[in-house]
mmCIF file of C-alpha atoms in Angstrom:
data_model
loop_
_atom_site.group_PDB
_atom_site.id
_atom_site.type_symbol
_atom_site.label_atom_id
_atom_site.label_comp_id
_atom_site.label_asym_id
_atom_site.label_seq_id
_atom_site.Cartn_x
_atom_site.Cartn_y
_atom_site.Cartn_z
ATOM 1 C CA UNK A 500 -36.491 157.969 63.906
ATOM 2 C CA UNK A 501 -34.591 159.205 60.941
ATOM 3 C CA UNK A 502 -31.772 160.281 62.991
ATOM 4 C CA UNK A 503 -31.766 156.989 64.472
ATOM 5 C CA UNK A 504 -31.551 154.775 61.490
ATOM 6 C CA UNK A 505 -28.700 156.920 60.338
ATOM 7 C CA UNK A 506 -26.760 156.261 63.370
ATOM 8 C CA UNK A 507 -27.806 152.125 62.762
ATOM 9 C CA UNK A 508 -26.897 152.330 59.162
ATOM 10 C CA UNK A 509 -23.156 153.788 60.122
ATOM 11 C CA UNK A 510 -22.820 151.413 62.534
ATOM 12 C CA UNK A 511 -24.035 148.185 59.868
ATOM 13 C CA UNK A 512 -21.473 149.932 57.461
ATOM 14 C CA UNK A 513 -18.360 150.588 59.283
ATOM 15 C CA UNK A 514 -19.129 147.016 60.787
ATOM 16 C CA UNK A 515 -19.211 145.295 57.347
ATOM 17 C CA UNK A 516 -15.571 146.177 56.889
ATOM 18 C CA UNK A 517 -15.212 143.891 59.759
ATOM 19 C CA UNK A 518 -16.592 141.123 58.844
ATOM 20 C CA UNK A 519 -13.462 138.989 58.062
ATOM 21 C CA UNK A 520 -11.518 137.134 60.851
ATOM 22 C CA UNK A 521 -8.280 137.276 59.542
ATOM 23 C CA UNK A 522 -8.561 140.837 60.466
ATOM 24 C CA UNK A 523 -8.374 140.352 63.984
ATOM 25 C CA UNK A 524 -5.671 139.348 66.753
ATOM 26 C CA UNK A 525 -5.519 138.558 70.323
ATOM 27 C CA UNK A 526 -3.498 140.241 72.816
ATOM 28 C CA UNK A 527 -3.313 137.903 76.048
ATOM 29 C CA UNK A 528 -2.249 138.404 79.779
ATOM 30 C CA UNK A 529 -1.619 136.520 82.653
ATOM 31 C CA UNK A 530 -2.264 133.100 83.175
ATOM 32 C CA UNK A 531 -4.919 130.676 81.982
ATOM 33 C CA UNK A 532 -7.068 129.228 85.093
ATOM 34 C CA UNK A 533 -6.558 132.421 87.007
ATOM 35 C CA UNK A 534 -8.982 135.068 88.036
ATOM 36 C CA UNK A 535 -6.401 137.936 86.207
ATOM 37 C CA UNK A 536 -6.034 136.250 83.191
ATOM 38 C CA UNK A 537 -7.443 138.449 80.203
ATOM 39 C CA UNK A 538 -7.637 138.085 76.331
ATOM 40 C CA UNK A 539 -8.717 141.350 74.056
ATOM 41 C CA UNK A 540 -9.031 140.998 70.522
ATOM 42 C CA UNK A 541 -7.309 143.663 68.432
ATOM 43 C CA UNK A 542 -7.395 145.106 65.150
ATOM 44 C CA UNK A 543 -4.900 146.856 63.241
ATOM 45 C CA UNK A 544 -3.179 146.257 66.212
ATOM 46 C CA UNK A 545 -5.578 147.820 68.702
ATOM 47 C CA UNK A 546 -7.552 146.669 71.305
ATOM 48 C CA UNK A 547 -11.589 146.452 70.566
ATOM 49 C CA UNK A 548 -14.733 144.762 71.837
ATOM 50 C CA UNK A 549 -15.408 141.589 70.938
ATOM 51 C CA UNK A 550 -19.160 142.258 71.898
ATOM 52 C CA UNK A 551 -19.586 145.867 70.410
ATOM 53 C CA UNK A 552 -16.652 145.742 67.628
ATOM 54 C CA UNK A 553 -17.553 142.971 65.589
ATOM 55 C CA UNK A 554 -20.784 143.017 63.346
ATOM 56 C CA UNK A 555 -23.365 140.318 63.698
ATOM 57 C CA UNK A 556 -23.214 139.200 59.874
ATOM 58 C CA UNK A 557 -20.624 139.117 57.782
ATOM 59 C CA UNK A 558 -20.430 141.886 55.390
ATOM 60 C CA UNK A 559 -23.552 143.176 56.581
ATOM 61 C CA UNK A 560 -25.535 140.571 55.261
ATOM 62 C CA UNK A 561 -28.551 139.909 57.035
ATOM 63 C CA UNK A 562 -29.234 135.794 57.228
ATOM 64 C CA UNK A 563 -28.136 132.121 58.633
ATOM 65 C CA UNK A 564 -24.552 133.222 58.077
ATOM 66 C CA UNK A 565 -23.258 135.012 61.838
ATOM 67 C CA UNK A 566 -20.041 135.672 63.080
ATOM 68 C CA UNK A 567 -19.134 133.563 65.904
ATOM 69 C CA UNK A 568 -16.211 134.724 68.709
ATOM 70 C CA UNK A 569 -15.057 131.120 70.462
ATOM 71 C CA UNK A 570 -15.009 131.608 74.322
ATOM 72 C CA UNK A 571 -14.359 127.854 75.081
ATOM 73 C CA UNK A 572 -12.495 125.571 72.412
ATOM 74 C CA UNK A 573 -13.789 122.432 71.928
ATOM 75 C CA UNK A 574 -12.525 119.291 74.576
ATOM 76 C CA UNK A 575 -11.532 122.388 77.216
ATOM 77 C CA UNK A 576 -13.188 122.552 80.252
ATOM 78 C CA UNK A 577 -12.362 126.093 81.569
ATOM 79 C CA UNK A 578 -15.250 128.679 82.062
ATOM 80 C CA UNK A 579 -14.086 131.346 79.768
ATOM 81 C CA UNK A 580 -16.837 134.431 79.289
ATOM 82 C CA UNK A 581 -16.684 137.651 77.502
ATOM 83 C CA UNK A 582 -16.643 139.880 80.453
ATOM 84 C CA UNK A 583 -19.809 142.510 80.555
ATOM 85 C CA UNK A 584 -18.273 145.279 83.020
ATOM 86 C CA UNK A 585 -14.753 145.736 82.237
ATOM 87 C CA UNK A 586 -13.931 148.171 78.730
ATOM 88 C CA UNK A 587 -14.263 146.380 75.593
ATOM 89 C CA UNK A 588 -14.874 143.502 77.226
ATOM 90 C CA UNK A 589 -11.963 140.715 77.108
ATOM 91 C CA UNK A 590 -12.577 136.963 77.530
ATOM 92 C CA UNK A 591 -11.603 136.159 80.871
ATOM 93 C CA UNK A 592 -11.966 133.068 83.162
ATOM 94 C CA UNK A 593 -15.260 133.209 85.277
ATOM 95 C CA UNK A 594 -15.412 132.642 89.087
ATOM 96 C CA UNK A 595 -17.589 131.349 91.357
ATOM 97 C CA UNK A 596 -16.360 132.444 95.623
ATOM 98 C CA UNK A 597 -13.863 134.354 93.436
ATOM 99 C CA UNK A 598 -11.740 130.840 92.025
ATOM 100 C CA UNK A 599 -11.836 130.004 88.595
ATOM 101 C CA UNK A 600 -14.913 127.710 87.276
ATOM 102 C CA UNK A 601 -14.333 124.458 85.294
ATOM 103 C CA UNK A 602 -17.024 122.455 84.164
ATOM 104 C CA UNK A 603 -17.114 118.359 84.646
ATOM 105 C CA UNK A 604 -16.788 115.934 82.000
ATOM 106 C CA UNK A 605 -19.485 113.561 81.727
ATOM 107 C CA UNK A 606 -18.729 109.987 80.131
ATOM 108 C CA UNK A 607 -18.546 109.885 77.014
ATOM 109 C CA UNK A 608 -18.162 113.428 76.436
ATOM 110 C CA UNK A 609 -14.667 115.358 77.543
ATOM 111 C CA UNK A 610 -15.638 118.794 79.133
ATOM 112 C CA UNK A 611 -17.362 120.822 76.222
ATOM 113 C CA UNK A 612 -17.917 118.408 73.230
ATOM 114 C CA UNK A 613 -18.237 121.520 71.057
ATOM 115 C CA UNK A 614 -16.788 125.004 70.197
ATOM 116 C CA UNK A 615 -19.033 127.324 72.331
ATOM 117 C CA UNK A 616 -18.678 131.227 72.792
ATOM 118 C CA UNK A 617 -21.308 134.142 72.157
ATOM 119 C CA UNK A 618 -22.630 136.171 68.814
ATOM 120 C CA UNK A 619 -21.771 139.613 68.889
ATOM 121 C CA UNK A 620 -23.885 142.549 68.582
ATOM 122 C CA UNK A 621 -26.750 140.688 70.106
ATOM 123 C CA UNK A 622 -28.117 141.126 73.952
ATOM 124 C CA UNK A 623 -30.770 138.600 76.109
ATOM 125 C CA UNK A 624 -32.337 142.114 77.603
ATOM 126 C CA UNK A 625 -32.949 141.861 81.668
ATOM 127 C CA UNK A 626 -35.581 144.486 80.535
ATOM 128 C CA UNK A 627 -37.604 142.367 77.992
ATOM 129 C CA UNK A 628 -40.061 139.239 78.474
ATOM 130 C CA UNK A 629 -39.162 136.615 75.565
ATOM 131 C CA UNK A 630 -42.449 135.819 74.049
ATOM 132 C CA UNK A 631 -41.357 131.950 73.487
ATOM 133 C CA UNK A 632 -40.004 130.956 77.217
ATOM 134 C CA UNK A 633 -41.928 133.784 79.051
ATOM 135 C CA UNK A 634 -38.452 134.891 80.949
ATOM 136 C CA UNK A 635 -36.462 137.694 80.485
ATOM 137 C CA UNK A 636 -33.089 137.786 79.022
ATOM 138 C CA UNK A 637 -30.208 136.287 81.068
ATOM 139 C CA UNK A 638 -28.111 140.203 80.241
ATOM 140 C CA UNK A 639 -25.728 138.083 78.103
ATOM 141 C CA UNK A 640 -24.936 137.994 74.267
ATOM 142 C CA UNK A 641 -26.289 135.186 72.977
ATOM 143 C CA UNK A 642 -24.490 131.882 73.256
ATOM 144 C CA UNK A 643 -23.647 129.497 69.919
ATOM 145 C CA UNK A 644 -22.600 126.036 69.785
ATOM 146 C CA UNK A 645 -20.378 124.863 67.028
ATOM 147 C CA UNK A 646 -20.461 121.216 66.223
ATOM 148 C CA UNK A 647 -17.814 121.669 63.243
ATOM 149 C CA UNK A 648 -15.363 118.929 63.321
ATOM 150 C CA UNK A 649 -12.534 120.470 61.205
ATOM 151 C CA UNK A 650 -10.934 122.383 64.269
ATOM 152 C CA UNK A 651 -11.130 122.537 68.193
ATOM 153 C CA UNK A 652 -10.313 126.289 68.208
ATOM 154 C CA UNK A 653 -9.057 128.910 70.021
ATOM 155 C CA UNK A 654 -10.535 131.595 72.870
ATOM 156 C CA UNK A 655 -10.947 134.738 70.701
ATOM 157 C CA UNK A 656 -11.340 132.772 67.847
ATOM 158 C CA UNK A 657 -13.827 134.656 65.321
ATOM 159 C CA UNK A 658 -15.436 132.401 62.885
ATOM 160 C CA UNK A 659 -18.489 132.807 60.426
ATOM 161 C CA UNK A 660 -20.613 129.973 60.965
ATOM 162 C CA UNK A 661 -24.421 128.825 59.663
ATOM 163 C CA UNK A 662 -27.438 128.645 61.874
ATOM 164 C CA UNK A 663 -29.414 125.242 61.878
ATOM 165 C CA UNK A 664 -31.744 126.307 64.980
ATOM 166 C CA UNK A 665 -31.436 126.559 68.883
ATOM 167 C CA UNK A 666 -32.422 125.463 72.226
ATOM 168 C CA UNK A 667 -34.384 127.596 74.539
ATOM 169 C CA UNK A 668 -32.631 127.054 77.670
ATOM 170 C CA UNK A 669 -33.558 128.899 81.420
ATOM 171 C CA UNK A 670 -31.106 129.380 83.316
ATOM 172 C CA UNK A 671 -31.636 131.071 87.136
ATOM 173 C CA UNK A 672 -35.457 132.228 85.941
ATOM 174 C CA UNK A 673 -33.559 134.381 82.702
ATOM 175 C CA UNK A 674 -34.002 132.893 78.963
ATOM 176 C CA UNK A 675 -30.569 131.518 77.830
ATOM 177 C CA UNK A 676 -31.107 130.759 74.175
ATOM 178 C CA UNK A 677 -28.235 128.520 72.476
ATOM 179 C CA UNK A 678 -27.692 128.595 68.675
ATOM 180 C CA UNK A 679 -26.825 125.263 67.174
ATOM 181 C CA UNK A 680 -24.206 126.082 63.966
ATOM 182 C CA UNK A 681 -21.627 124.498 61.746
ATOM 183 C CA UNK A 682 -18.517 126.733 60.467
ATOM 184 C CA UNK A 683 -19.188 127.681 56.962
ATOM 185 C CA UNK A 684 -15.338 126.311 56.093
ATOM 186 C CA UNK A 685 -16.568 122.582 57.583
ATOM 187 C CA UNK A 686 -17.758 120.370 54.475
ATOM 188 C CA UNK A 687 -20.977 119.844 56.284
ATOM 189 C CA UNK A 688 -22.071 123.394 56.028
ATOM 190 C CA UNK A 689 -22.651 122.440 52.355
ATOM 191 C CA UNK A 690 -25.331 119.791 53.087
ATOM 192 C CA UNK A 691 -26.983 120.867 56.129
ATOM 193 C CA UNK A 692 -29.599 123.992 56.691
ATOM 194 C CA UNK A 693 -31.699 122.398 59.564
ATOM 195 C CA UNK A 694 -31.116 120.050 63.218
ATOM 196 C CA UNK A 695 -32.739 117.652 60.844
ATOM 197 C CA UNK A 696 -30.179 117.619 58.163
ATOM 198 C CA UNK A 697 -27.319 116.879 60.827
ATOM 199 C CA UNK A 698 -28.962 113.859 61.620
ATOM 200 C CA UNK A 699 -28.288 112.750 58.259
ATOM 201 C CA UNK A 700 -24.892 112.842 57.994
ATOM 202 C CA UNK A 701 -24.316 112.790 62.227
ATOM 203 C CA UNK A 702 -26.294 110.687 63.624
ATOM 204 C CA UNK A 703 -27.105 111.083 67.335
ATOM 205 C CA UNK A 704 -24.758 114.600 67.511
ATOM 206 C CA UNK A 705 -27.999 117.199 68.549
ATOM 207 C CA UNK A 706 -29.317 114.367 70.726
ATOM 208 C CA UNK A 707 -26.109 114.078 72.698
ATOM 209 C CA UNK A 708 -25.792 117.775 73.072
ATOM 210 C CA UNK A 709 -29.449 118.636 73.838
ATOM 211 C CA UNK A 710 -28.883 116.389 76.535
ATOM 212 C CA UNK A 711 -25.660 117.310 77.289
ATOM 213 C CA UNK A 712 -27.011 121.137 78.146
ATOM 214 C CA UNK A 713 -29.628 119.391 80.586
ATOM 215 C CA UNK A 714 -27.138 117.788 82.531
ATOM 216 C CA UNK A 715 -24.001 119.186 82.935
ATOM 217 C CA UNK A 716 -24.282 121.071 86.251
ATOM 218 C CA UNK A 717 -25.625 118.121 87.493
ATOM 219 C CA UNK A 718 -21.790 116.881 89.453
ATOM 220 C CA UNK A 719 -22.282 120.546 91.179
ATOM 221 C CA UNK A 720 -25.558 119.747 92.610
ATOM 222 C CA UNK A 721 -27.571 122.277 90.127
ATOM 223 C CA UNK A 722 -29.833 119.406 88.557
ATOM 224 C CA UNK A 723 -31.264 119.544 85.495
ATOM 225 C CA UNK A 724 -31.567 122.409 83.254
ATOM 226 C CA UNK A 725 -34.883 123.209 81.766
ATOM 227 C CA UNK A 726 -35.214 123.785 77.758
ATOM 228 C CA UNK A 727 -38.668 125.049 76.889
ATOM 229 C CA UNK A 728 -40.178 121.886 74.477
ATOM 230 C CA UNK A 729 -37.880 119.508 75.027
ATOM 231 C CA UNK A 730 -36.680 120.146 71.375
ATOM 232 C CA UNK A 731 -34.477 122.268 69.080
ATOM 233 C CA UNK A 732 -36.384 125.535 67.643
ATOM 234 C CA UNK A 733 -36.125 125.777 63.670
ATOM 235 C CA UNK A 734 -33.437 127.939 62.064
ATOM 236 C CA UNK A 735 -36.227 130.788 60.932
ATOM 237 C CA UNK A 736 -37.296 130.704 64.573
ATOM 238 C CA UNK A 737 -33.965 130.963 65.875
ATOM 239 C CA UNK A 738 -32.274 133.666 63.157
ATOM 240 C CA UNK A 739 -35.624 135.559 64.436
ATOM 241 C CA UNK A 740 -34.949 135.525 67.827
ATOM 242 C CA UNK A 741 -31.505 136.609 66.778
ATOM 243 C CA UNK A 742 -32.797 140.262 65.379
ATOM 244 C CA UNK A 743 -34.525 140.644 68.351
ATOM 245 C CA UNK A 744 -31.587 140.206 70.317
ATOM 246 C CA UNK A 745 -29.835 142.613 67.964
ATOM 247 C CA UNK A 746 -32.332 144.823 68.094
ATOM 248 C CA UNK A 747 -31.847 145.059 72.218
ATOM 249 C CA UNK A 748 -28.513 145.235 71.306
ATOM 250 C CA UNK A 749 -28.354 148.156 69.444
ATOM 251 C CA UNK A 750 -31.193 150.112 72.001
ATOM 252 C CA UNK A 751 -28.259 149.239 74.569
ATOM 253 C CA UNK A 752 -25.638 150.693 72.360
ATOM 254 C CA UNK A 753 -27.640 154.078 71.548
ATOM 255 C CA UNK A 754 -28.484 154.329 75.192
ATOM 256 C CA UNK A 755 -31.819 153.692 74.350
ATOM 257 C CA UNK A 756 -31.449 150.732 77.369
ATOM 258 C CA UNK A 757 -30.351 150.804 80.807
ATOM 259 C CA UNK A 758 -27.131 149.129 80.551
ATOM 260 C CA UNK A 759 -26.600 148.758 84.424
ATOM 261 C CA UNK A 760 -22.829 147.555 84.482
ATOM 262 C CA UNK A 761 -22.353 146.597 81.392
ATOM 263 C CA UNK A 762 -19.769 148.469 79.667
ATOM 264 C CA UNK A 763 -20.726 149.645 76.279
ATOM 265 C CA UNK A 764 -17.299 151.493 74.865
ATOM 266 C CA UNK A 765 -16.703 150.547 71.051
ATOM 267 C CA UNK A 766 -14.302 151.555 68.416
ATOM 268 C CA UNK A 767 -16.318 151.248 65.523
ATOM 269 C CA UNK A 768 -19.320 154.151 65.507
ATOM 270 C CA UNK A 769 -17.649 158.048 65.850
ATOM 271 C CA UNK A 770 -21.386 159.325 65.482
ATOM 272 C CA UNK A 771 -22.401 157.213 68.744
ATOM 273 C CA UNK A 772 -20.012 159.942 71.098
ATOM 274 C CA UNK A 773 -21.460 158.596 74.555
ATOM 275 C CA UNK A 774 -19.442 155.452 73.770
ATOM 276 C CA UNK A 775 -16.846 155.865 70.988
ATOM 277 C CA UNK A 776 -13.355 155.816 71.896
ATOM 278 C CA UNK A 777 -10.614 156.138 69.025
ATOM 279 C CA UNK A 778 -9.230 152.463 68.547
ATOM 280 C CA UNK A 779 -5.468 154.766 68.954
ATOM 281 C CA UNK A 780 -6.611 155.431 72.194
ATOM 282 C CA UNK A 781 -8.474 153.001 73.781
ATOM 283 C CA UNK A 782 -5.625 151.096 75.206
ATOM 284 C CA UNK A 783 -4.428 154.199 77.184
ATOM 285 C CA UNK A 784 -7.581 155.451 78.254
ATOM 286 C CA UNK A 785 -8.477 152.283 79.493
ATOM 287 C CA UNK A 786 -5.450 151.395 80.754
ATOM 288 C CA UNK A 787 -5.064 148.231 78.499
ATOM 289 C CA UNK A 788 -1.612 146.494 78.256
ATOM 290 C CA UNK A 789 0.289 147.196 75.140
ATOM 291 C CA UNK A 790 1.526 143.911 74.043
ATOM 292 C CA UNK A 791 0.446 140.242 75.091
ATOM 293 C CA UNK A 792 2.721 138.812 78.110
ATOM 294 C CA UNK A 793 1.662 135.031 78.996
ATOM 295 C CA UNK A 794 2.664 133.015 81.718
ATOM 296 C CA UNK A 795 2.485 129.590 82.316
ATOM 297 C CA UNK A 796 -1.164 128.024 83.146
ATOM 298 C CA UNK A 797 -1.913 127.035 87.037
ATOM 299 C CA UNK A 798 -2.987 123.606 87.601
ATOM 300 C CA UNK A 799 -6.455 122.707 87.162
ATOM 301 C CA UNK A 800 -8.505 121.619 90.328
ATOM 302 C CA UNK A 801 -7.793 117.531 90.403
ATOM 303 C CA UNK A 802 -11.727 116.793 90.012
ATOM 304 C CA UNK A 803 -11.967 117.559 86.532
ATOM 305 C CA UNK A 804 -9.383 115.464 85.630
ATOM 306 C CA UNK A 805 -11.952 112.663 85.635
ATOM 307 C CA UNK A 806 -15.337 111.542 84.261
ATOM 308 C CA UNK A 807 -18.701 111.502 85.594
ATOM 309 C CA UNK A 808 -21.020 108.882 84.764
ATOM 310 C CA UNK A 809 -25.134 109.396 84.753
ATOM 311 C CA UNK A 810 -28.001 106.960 84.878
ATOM 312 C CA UNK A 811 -30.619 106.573 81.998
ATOM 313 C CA UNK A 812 -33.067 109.197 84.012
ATOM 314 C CA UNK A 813 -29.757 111.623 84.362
ATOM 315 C CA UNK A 814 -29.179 110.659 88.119
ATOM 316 C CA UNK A 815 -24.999 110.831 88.976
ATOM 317 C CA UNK A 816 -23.771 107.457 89.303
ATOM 318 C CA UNK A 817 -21.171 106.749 92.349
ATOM 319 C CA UNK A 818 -19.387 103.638 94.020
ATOM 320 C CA UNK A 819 -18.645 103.141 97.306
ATOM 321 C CA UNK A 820 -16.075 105.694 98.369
ATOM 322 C CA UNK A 821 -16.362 107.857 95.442
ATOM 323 C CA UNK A 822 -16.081 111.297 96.203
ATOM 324 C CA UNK A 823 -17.667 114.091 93.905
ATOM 325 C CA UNK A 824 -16.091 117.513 95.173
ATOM 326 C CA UNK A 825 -17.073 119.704 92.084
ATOM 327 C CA UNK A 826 -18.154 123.371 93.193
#
């Protein structure tokens, strides 16, 4: 145990060095809506894991403040994931029958109506029962919702933001918990600690996305999602959850986990050898490009180019001859 928690305490303070997001770039390839298309965030101009790299509070300070990396900007409606199997883990564009997914845009809300991507150095554990939804972990980091007005962001965006609670979601039988937060930089931050507080000074915003994450598979024919009590969890529940999660996180790390497929390779932790690669080298070993090389975006499928409307019970409203063709 002692040899452990010297291992955890290099890794909390070589992370805390990281805590700042002006320290990080993006290095981007290929084509938005494609299957190749690939973003890795970089420091001192090399690549590193987004997942692994980037500690879960800033300056290793353990409370509502978290770091936040933005997968999807707000008003986008492209599927963008950190990718579990490839080497420190880019964002890339998720498929489903190996094309790109998009997700619909139900009236009055365009595609995501918030900045949503994943907190790093967490892990929803395949391995472990959650003790509130009674489902194991969907073998994700866990997912955060920003409702900050101030920006719409960017894909490899990494933010510090404030927890005010979360939604137990299931998703395919696997817990899928989703943090609601504001960025610490929005003026709200200031005012608000709970889902409570928002209500205050947004009225109707938590409503409108509780509900949103209930319906919005519904134009692919997935129905309604489930969250466990209908209702947002409290901030202490939810920042608890979250050092579980980092907990499994760090047991997957140390090897302490089966990982399966996910690749564990970080920059960050020398003493961790199974999985440290020198941030000089990781682009070569992994066979990384060296600089970022866009191309122009393909065209989004023509279905998500409109709205979808729902009735009061959530049901998809059509007219005669309307055609919903949303995979």
């Amino acid at each position: 145990m002692y040899a452990l928690a010297l291992i955890l305490g290099a890794v909390g303070a070589v992370a805390a060095q990281q805590g700042n997001s002006t320290e990080y770039a993006l290095r981007e390839v290929g084509a938005r809506n494609t299957v190749e298309w690939r973003v890795w965030l970089e420091k001192n101009s090399n690549p590193i894991s987004p997942w692994h790299d980037i500690p879960l509070y800033p300056d290793n300070k353990p409370g509502p403040i978290v770091n936040f990396v933005v997968e999807i900007p707000r008003w986008t409606d492209g599927k963008v994931e950190t990718q579990r199997n490839e080497p420190l883990n880019p964002l890339f564009h998720d498929t489903k029958k190996k094309k790109p997914r998009f997700v619909a845009s139900f009236f009055p809300h365009k595609s995501y109506p918030f900045l949503y991507g994943s907190i790093p150095q967490t892990w929803e554990s395949p391995h472990v029962k959650d003790n509130y939804t009674g489902f194991v972990g969907d073998n994700d980091p866990v997912d955060l919702f920003d409702i900050s007005s101030i920006q719409p962001g960017y894909a490899g965006e990494v933010k510090q933001v404030k927890v005010l609670g979360g939604l137990a979601m299931i998703d395919d039988d696997t817990t899928d918990w989703k943090v609601i937060a504001v960025d610490v930089r929005d003026p709200l931050a200031k005012l608000v600690n709970s889902v409570e507080d928002v209500e205050k000074y947004r009225p109707g915003v938590t409503q409108s996305f509780h509900d949103w994450f209930i319906y919005y598979k519904i134009a692919r024919g997935k129905g309604l999602n489930t969250i466990v009590g209908n209702a947002y969890v409290n901030a202490s529940t939810m920042l608890a959850k979250l050092v579980e999660s980092h907990q499994h996180w760090r047991d997957l790390a140390l090897g302490r986990q089966d990982k399966g497929e996910i690749s564990v390779w970080q920059t960050t932790n020398p003493r961790a050898c199974k999985t440290y690669v020198k941030p000089e080298e990781a682009g070569r070993k992994f066979g990384i490009p060296d600089r970022s090389k866009t191309l122009p975006a393909a065209a989004r499928p023509a279905p998500y180019d409109r709205w979808y409307y729902l009735d009061g019970g959530f049901g998809l409203v059509t007219v005669p001859g309307d055609v919903v063709e949303v995979e």
